[in-house]
Coordinates of C-alpha atoms in Angstrom, one line a residue:
M1 CA 4.5 -7.7 15.2
F2 CA 3.2 -4.2 14.9
G3 CA 2.1 -1.7 12.3
D4 CA -0.5 -1.0 9.7
S5 CA 0.1 -4.2 7.7
V6 CA -0.6 -6.3 10.7
N7 CA -3.7 -4.3 11.6
I8 CA -5.0 -4.5 8.0
A9 CA -4.4 -8.2 7.9
G10 CA -6.4 -8.6 11.2
R11 CA -9.2 -6.5 9.8
I12 CA -9.6 -8.2 6.5
Q13 CA -9.5 -11.7 7.9
P14 CA -13.2 -11.7 8.9
I15 CA -14.1 -10.6 5.3
A16 CA -12.8 -13.9 4.0
E17 CA -15.2 -16.9 4.1
P18 CA -14.0 -19.8 6.3
G19 CA -11.1 -21.4 4.5
G20 CA -10.9 -18.4 2.1
I21 CA -8.3 -15.8 1.4
C22 CA -8.7 -12.1 1.0
I23 CA -5.8 -9.7 0.1
T24 CA -5.3 -6.0 -0.4
A25 CA -4.8 -4.5 -3.8
D26 CA -1.2 -3.8 -2.8
V27 CA -0.6 -7.6 -2.3
Y28 CA -2.5 -8.5 -5.5
N29 CA -0.4 -6.1 -7.6
I30 CA 2.8 -7.7 -6.4
I31 CA 1.7 -11.3 -6.9
K32 CA -0.5 -11.1 -10.0
K33 CA 2.4 -11.3 -12.4
T34 CA 4.0 -14.3 -10.8
L35 CA 1.0 -16.4 -9.7
D36 CA -1.8 -17.7 -11.8
I37 CA -4.8 -16.7 -9.6
K38 CA -8.3 -15.6 -10.2
V39 CA -9.8 -13.0 -7.9
V40 CA -13.0 -11.1 -7.2
N41 CA -12.7 -7.4 -6.5
L42 CA -14.7 -6.7 -3.3
G43 CA -14.0 -2.9 -3.6
V44 CA -12.7 -0.5 -1.1
Q45 CA -13.5 -1.6 2.5
D46 CA -13.7 0.7 5.5
L47 CA -11.7 -0.9 8.2
K48 CA -11.7 0.0 11.9
N49 CA -8.8 2.3 12.9
I50 CA -7.4 2.3 9.3
K51 CA -7.2 5.8 7.9
I52 CA -6.9 4.9 4.2
S53 CA -9.5 2.3 3.2
P54 CA -7.8 -0.4 1.1
E55 CA -9.3 -2.2 -1.9
I56 CA -9.8 -5.9 -1.1
Y57 CA -9.7 -8.9 -3.4
K58 CA -11.0 -12.4 -2.7
I59 CA -8.9 -15.2 -4.2
I60 CA -11.0 -17.8 -5.9
I61 CA -9.6 -21.0 -4.3
D62 CA -10.9 -23.4 -7.0
A63 CA -8.9 -21.5 -9.6
V64 CA -5.5 -21.6 -7.8
Q65 CA -3.1 -23.7 -9.8
R66 CA -1.4 -26.4 -7.7
T67 CA 2.2 -27.4 -8.6

C-alpha cells in the first residue's frame, strides 16, 4: 500500500498510547454520525514528510459502546 493515507497512519500510530487509537479529523468526521464514540482533540500535529499537518483525535476506549 502506498500514498499519503498510509504515511499518515504510520505517523500517527506512535501518538496513540499502547492499546489506544488515534484518528485524523477526516476519519472522525466520517464516523462520528454513525458510531457512538468519545474523543479528545489532540490538535494539529506536525508529521514527518506530511505537507499538510492533520488534526488528530484520540478515541476514549472506555467510552466505546460494545454491541
